Coordinates of C-alpha atoms in Angstrom, one line a residue:
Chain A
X1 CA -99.6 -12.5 -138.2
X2 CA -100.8 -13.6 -141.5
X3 CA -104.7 -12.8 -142.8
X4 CA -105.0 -14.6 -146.2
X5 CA -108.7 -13.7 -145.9
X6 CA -110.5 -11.5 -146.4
X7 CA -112.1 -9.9 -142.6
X8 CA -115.3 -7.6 -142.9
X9 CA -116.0 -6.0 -139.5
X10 CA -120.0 -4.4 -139.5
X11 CA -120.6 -3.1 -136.5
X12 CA -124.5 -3.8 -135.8
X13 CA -127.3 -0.6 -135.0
X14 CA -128.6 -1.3 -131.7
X15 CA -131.7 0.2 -130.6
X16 CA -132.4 1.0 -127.3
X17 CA -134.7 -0.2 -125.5
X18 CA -136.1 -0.3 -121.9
X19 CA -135.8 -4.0 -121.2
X20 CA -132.3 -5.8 -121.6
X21 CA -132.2 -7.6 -124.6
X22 CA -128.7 -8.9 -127.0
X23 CA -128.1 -6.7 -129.4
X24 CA -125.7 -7.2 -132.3
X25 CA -122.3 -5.8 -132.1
X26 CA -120.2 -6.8 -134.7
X27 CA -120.6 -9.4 -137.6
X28 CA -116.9 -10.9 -138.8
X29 CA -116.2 -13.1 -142.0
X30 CA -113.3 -15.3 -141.4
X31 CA -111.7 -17.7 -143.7
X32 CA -113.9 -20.5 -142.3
X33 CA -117.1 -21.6 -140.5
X34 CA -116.8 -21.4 -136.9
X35 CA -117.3 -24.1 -134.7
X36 CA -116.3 -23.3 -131.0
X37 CA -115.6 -19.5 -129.6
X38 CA -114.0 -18.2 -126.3
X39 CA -114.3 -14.7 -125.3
X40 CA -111.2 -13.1 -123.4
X41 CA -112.5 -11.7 -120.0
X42 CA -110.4 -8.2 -121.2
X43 CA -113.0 -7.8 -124.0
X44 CA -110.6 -7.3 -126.1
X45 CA -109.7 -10.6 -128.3
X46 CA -112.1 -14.3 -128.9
X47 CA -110.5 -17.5 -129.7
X48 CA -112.3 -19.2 -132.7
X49 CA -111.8 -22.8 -133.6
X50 CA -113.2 -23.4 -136.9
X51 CA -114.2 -26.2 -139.1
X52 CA -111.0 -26.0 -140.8
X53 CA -109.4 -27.4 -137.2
X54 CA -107.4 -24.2 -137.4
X55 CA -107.6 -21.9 -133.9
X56 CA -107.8 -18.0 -135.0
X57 CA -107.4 -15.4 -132.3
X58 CA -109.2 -12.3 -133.2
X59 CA -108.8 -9.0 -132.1
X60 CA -112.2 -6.8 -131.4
X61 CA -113.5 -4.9 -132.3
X62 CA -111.6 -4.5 -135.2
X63 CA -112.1 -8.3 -136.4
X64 CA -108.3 -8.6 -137.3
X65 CA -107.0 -12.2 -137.2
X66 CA -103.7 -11.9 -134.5
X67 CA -102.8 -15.4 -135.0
X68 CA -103.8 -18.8 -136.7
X69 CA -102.9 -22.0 -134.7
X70 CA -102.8 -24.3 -137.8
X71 CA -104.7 -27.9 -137.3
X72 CA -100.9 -29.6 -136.9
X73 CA -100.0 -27.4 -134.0
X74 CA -104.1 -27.7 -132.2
X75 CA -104.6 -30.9 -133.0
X76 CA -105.4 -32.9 -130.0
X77 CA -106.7 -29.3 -128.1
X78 CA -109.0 -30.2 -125.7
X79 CA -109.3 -27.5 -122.9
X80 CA -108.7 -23.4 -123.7
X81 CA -108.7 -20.8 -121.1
X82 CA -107.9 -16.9 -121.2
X83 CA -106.5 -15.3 -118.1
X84 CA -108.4 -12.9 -116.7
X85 CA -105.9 -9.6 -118.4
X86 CA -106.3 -11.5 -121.7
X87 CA -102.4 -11.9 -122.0
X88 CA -102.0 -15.9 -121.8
X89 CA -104.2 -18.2 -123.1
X90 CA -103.8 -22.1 -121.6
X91 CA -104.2 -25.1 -124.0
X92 CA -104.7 -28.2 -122.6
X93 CA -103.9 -31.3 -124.7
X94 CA -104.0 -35.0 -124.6
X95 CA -101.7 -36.5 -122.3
X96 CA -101.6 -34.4 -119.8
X97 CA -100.0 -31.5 -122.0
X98 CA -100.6 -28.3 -120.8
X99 CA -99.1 -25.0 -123.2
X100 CA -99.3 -21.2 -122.2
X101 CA -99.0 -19.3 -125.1
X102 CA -98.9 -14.9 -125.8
X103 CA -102.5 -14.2 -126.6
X104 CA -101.3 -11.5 -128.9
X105 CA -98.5 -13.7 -130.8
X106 CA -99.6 -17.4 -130.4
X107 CA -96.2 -18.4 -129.2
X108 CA -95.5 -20.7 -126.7
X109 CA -94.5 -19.3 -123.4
X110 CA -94.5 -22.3 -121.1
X111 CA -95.3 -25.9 -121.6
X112 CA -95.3 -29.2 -118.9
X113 CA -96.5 -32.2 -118.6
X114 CA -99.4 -32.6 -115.6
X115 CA -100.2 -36.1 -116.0
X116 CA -101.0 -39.0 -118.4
X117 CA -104.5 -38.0 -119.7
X118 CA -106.3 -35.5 -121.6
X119 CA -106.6 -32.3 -119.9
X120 CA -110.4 -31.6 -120.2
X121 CA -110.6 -28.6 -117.4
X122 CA -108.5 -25.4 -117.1
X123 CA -108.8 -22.5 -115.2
X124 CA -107.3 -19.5 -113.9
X125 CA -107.4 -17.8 -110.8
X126 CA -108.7 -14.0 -110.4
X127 CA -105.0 -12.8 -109.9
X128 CA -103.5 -15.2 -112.9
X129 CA -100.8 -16.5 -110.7
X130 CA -102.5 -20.0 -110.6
X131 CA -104.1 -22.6 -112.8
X132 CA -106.0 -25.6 -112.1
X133 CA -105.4 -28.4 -114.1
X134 CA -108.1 -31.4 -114.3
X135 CA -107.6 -34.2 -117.0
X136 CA -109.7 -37.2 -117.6
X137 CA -110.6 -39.4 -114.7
X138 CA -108.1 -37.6 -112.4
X139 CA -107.8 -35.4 -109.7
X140 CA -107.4 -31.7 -110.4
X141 CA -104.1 -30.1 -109.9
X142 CA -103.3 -26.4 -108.6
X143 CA -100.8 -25.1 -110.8
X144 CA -98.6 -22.3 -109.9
X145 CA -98.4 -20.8 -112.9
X146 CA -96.2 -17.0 -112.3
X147 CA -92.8 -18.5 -112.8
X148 CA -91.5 -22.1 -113.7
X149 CA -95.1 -24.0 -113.9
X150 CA -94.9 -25.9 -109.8
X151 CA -97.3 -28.2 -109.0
X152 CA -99.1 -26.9 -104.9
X153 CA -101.6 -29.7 -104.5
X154 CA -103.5 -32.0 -105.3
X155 CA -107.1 -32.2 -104.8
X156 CA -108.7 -35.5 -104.0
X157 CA -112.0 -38.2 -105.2
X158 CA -113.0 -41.4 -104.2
X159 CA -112.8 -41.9 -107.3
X160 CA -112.3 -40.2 -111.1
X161 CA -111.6 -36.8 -111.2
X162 CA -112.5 -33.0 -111.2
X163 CA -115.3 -32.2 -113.0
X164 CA -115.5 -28.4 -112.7
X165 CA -113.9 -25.7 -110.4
X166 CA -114.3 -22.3 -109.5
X167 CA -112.1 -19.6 -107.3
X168 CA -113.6 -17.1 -104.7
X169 CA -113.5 -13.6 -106.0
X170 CA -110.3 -13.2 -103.8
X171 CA -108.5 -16.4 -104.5
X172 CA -108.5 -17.7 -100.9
X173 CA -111.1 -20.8 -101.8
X174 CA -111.0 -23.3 -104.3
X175 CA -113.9 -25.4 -105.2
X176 CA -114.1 -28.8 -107.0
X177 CA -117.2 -30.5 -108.1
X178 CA -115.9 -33.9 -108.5
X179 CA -117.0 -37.1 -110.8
X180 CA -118.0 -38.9 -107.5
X181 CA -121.0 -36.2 -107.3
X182 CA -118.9 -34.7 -104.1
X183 CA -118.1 -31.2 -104.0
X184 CA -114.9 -29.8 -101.9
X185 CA -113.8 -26.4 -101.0
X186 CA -109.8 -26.1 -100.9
X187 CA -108.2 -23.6 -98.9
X188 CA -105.8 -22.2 -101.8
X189 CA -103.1 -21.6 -99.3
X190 CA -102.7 -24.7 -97.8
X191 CA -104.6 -27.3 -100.0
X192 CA -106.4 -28.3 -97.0
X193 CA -110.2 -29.4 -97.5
X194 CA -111.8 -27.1 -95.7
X195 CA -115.8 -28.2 -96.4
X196 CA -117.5 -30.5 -98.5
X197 CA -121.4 -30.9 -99.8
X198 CA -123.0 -34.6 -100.7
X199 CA -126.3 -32.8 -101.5
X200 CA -125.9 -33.4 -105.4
X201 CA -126.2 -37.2 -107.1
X202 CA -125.1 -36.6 -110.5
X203 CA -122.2 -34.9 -111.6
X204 CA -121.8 -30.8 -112.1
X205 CA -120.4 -29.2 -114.8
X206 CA -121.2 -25.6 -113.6
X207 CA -119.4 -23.9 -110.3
X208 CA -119.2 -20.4 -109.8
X209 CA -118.8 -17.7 -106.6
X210 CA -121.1 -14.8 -106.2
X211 CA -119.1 -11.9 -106.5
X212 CA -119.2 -11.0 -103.5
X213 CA -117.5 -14.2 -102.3
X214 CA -120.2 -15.2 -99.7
X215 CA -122.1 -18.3 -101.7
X216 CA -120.9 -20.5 -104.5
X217 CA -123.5 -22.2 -106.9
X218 CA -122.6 -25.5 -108.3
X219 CA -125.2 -27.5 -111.2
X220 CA -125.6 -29.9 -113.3
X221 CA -127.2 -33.2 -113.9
X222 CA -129.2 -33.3 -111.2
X223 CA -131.4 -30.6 -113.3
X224 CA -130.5 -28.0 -110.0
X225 CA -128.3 -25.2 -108.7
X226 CA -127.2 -25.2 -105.3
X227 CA -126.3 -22.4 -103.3
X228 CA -123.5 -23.7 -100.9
X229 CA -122.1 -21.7 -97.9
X230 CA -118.1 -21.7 -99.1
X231 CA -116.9 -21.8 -95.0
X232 CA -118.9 -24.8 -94.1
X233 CA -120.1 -26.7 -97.2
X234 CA -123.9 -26.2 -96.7
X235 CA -126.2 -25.9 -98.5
X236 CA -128.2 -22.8 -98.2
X237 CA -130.5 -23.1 -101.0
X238 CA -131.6 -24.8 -104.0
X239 CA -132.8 -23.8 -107.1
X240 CA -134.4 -26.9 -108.8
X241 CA -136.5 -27.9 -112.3
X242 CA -133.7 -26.2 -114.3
X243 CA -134.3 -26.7 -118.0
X244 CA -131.8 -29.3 -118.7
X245 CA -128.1 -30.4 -117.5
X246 CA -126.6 -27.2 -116.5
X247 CA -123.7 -26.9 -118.8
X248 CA -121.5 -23.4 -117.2
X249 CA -122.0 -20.9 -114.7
X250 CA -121.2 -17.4 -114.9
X251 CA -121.4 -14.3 -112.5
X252 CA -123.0 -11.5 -114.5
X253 CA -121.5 -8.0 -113.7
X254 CA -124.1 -6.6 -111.6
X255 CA -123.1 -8.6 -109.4
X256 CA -127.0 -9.7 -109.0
X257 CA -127.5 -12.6 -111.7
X258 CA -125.8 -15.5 -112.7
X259 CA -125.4 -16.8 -116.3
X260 CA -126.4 -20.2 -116.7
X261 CA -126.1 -22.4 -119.9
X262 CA -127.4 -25.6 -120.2
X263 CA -127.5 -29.1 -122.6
X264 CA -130.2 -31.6 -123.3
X265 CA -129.1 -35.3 -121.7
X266 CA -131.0 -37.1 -124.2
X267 CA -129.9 -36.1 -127.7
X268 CA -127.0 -33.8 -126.5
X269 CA -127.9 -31.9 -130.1
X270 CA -131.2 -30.1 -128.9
X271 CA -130.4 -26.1 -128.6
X272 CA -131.0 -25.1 -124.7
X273 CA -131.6 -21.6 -123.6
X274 CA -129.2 -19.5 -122.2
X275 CA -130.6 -17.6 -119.2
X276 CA -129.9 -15.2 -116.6
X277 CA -130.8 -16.3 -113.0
X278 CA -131.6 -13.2 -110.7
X279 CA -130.0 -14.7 -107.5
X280 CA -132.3 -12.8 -104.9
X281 CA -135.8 -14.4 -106.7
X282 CA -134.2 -17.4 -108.6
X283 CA -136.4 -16.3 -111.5
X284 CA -135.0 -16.8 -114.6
X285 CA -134.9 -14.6 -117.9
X286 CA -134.2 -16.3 -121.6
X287 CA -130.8 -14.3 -122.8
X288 CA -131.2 -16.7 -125.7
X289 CA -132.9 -19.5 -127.0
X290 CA -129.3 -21.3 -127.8
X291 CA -129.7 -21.8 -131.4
X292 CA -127.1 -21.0 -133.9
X293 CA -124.8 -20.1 -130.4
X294 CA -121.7 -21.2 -129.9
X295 CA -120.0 -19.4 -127.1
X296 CA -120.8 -16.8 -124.3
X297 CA -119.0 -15.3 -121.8
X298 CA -118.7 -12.6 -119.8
X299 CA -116.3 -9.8 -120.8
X300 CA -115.3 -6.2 -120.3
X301 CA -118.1 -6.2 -117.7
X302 CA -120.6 -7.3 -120.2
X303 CA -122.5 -10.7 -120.7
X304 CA -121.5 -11.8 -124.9
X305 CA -123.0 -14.1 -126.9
X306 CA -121.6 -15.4 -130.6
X307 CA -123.7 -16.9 -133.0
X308 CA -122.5 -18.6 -136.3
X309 CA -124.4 -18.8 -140.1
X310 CA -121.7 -20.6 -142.5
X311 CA -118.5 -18.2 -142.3
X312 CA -119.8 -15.0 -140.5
X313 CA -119.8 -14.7 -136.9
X314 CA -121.8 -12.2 -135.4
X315 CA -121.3 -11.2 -131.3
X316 CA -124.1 -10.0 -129.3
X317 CA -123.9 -7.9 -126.5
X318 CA -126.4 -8.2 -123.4
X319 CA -127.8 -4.3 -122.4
Chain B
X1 CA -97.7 -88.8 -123.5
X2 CA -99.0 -87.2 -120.6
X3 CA -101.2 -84.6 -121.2
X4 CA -100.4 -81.8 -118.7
X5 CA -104.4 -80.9 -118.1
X6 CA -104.5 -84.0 -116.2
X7 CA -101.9 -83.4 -114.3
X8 CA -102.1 -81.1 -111.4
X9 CA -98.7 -77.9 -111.5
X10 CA -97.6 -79.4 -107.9
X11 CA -97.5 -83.0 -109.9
X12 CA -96.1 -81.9 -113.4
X13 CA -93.1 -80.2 -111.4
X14 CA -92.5 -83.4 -109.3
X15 CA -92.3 -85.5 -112.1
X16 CA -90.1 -83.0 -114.4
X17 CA -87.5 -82.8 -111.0
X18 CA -88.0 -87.1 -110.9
X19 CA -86.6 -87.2 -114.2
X20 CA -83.8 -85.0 -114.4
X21 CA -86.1 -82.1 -116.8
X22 CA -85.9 -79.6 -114.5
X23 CA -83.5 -78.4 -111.7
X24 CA -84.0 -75.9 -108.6
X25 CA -82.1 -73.4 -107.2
X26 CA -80.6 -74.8 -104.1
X27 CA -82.7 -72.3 -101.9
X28 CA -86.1 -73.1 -103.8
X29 CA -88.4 -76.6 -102.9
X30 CA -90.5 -78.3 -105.0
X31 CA -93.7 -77.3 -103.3
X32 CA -92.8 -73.5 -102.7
X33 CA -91.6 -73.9 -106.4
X34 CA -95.1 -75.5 -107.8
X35 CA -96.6 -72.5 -105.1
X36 CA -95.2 -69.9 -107.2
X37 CA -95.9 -71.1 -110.5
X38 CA -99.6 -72.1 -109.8
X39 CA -99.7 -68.2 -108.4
X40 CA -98.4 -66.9 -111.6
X41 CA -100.5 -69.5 -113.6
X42 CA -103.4 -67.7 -112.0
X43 CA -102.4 -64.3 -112.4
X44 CA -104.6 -62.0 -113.8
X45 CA -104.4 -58.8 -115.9
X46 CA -106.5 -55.9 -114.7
X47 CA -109.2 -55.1 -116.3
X48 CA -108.8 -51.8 -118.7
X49 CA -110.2 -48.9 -117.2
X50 CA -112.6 -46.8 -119.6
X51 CA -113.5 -43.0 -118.6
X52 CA -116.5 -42.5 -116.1
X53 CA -118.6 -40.7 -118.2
X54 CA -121.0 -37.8 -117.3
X55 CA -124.0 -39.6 -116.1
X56 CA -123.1 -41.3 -112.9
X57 CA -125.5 -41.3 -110.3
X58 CA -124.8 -41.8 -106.6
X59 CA -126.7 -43.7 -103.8
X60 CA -128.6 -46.2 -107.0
X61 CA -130.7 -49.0 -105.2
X62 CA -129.8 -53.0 -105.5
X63 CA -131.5 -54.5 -107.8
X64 CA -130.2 -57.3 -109.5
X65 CA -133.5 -57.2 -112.1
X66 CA -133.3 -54.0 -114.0
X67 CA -135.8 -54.7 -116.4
X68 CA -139.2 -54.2 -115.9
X69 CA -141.9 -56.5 -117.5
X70 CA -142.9 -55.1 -120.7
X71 CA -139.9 -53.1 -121.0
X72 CA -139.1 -52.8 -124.8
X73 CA -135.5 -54.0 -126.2
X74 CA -133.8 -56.7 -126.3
X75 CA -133.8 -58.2 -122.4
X76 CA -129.7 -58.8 -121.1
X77 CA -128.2 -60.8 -118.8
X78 CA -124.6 -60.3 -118.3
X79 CA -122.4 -62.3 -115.3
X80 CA -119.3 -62.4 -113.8
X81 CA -116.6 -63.0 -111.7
X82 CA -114.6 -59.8 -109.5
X83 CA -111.0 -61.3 -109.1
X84 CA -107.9 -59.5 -107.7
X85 CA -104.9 -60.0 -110.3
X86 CA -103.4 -63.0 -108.2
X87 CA -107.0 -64.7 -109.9
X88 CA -108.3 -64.8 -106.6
X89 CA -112.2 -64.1 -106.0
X90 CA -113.3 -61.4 -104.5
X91 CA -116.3 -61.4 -102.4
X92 CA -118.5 -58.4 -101.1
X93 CA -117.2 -56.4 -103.9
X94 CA -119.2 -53.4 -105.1
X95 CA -120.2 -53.3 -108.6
X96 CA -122.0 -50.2 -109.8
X97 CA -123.1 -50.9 -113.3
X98 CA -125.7 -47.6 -115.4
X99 CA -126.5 -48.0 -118.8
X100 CA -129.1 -46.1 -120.7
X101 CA -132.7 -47.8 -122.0
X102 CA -133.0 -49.2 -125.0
X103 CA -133.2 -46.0 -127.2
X104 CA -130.3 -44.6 -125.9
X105 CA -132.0 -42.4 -122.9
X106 CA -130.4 -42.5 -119.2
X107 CA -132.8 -42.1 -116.4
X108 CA -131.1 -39.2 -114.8
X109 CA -134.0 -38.2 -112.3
X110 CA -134.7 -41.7 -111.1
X111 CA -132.8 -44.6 -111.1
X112 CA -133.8 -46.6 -114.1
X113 CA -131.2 -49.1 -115.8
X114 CA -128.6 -48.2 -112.5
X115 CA -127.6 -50.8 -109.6
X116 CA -125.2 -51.4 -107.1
X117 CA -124.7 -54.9 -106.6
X118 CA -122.0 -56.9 -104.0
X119 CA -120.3 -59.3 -105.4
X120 CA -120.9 -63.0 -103.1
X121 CA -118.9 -65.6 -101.4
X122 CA -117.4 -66.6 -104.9
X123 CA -117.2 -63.6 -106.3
X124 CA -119.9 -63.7 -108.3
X125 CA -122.2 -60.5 -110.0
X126 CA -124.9 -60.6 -112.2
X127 CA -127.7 -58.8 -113.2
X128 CA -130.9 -58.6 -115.6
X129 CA -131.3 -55.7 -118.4
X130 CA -131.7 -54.8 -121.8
X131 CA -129.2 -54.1 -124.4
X132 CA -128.7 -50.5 -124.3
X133 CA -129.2 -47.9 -127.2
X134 CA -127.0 -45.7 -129.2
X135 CA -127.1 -42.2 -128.5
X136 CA -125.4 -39.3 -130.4
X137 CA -122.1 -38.2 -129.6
X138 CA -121.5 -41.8 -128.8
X139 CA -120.5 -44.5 -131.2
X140 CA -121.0 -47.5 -128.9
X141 CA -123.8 -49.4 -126.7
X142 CA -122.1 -49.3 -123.7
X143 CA -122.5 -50.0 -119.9
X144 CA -120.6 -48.0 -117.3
X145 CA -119.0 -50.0 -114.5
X146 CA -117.6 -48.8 -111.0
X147 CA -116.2 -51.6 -108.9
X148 CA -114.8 -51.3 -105.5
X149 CA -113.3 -53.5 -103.1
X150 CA -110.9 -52.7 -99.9
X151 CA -107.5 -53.0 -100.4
X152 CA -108.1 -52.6 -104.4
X153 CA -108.2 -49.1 -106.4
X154 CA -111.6 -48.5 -107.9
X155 CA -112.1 -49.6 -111.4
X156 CA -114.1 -47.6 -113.5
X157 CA -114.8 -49.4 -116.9
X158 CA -117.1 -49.8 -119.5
X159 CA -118.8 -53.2 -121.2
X160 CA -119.3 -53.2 -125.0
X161 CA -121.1 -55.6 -127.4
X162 CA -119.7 -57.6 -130.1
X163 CA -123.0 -57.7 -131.8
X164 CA -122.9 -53.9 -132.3
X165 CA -123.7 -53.1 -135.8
X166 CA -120.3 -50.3 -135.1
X167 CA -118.3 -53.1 -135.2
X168 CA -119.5 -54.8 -138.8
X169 CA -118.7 -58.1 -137.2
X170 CA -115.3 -57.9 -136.7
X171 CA -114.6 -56.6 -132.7
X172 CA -110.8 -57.4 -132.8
X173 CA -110.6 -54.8 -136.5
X174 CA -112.7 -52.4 -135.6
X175 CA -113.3 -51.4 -132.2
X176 CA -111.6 -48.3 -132.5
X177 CA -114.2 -46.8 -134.4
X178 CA -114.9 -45.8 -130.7
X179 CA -112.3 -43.4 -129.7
X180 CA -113.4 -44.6 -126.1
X181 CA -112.8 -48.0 -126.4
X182 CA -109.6 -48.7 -124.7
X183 CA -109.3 -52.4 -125.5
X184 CA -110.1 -54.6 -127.2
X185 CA -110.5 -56.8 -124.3
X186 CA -114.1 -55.0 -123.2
X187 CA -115.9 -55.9 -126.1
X188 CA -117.9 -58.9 -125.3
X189 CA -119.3 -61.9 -127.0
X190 CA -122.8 -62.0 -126.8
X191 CA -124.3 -65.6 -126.8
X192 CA -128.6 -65.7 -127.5
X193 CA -130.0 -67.8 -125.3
X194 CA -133.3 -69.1 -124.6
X195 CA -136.2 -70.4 -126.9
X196 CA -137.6 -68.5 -129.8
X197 CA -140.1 -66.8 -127.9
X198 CA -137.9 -65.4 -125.0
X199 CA -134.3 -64.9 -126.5
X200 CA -132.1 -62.9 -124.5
X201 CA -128.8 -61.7 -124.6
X202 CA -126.2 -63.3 -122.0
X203 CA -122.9 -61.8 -121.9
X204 CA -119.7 -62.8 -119.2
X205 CA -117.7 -59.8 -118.3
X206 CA -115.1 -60.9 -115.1
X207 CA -113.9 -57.7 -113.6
X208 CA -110.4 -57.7 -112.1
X209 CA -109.2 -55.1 -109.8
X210 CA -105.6 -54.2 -108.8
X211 CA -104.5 -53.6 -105.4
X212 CA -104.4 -49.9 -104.2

């Protein structure tokens, strides 16, 4: 690993306070300003794209840079995904390249080919063992991913593609919000369709299952979360006049909320808020007003936020 | 000299086997011969597909008039033909066609600037709009088109202007400056019509699907 930087790591007071609020947890200089960030679900490492075009995996807390993917080895990235331990990361590219590199050393474990278009979506299951694969205007692809990377199905539009997916908390459901507005539940065994939902008109870009397995939400465009029954494609409930275009969905830790992010249609560039939906009420608290953010996640059991100002990133932490 | 645009292929052929120009294959006759060239004559390429983009709505109403009087922006009429790559028309073919309003805005809680049209006995679509906005993140005015027709794999595609000021006049040099554009091909001349007081916008954009 090479740091040619100079990395200042300040961890942040906090001050405790009744109400959960974000409070600051560490404030890191790197070589550049920071354009994109991906928390790993261990906690312990963020993927920061800068405006440099250089990828910089940093270790936390102590700030250290573990690798640099220069811009000639990202260029072309379009999709990033952690497994859950934090030991691979998954780049998508354009034409259909998919890479698995060693979180901690940035080298290439496993590369393939999926397909002929940019991957856009990537995503591992709970256990790691599988990856779903959606490029551009095409269906989304179940990778298995534990050995030599083997293509188990296929998943299926009227049209275009896969627009978002989520796994059940124990891998046995699969769900894909497509670009023809459909969603589908895949039985991850078998590949079958086991349910669908036509409820939604506009394409979602958020999918998530509680943790408990027994609903999966699924927003976007339509301005509204649905709650849909994973066994028969239901819907059971429907959370509508949501801020904007719901961008990602997130299960918080207590196993209670959901973490919802969102983007403004009409100028794309507007800040939304970020906010945590309690999923017995539907009522909604503001985790942040969006500006200056440009990641979240949920990691080590605790919602994170990142915020950039020119070269220093500072993480916040949700208590 | 015979100019061949007078002459039918069936014809041409005839007369090039009459004297001596051309010779068949034993197997092949002049008529199944003229057949197959006129088919190939008539061959189409399919029309470039261009990603879907995030804001398609299902279940939109028909309505071949988008525009609403007193909409502001330049009003649009744009026509066309849905062929199958052997050139030949296709009728009751589905064309979905969104687009945002004039400043760049799509309607995505009604159904504002979005159709779904059928193609008729001769193929034929059209409809009546304005010429859509630009809108960040976006280089391009743009309208999104889904077409469907059985037998034929969807075609999802996109109509750009040759007017647009992206392209500095010069379509064929510089419509790459949208990374989305993904020929040449769907960038459009667009020919003003009408008097002084009502000009309008008329642009042809046939749609050609390929067989599933």
């Amino acid at each position: 690993m090479t740091t040619r930087s100079v990395l200042a790591v300040v961890l942040a007071f906090s001050v405790a306070a009744a109400a959960q609020s974000l409070h600051s947890a560490a404030r890191i200089n790197l070589p550049s300003a920071s354009t994109r960030l991906q928390f790993s679900p261990s906690g312990e490492q963020i993927a920061v794209a800068g405006a440099d075009h250089r990828l910089r995996l940093v270790k936390l807390p102590s700030g250290e840079i573990e690798h640099v993917f220069e811009a000639q080895d990202i260029q072309g990235t379009s999709a990033l995904a952690y497994s859950p331990d934090g030991r691979w990361i998954a780049l998508g590219k354009g034409a259909g390249a998919v890479i698995l590199v060693d979180a901690s050393t940035g080298s290439a474990l496993k590369q393939w080919s999926a397909g002929d278009r940019e991957v856009e979506t990537l995503l591992f299951s709970h256990d790691g063992r599988k990856l779903v694969v959606g490029m551009s205007d095409r269906p989304g692809q179940l990778w298995e991913v534990s050995g030599e990377p083997r293509l188990r199905f296929t998943t299926h539009a009227q049209f275009a593609g896969l627009s978002s997916a989520a796994f059940s908390p124990d891998d046995r459901w699969l769900l894909s919000a497509d670009e023809d507005t459909i969603v589908r539940i895949y039985d991850v065994s078998t590949g079958k369709e086991q349910a669908s939902n036509h409820d939604l008109l506009l394409e979602s870009f958020g999918t998530v299952f509680t943790r408990d397995g027994k609903q999966a939400l699924v927003g976007g465009a339509d301005y509204a979360i649905l709650f849909v029954d994973p066994a028969s494609g239901q819907t059971t409930r429907r959370l509508g006049a949501q801020p904007g275009v719901i961008g990602s969905l997130a299960a918080a830790p207590d196993g209670k909320h959901i973490l919802a992010t969102y983007f403004d249609a009409t100028g794309l560039t507007k800040p939304m808020p970020i906010l945590l939906l309690d999923l017995a009420t539907g009522k909604s608290q503001v985790v942040s007003d969006g500006r200056s953010v440009i990641g979240c996640g949920i990691a080590k059991d605790r919602i994170w936020l990142a915020t950039a100002q020119d070269q220093t990133l500072e993480l916040w932490r949700w208590e | 000299m015979i100019s061949k645009s007078l002459l039918s292929r069936r014809e041409l052929l005839e007369r090039c086997l009459a004297f001596g120009a051309v010779t068949l294959a034993g197997s092949l006759s002049p008529s199944l011969a003229a057949a197959v060239w006129e088919q190939h004559e008539r061959s189409m390429a399919p029309t470039p597909s261009c990603e879907l983009g995030p804001f398609y709505k299902r279940l939109a109403p028909n309505a071949v008039n988008m525009r609403h009087p007193g909409d502001p922006g330049m009003p649009l009429s744009v026509s066309g033909v849905v062929y199958n790559v052997g050139g030949e028309a296709l009728p009751d073919a589905t064309v979905e066609v969104w687009q945002t309003d004039h400043l760049g805005h799509y309607d995505l809680k009604g159904y504002r600037y979005r159709t779904l049209l059928r193609s008729d006995v001769k193929g034929a679509y059209g409809f009546e709009s304005v010429v859509p906005g630009h809108y960040p993140d976006r280089v391009c005015q743009h309208v999104h088109y889904l077409v469907t027709a059985p037998g034929h794999k969807p075609l999802i595609t996109q109509l750009y202007f040759g007017t647009d000021p992206v392209f500095a006049g010069d379509p064929a040099k510089n419509y790459t400056r949208d990374p989305l554009i993904t020929s040449r091909e769907l960038v459009r001349p667009v020919m003003l019509e009408g008097d002084p007081q009502a000009m309008h916008a008329a642009v042809r954009f046939e749609l050609v699907l390929e067989k599933a």
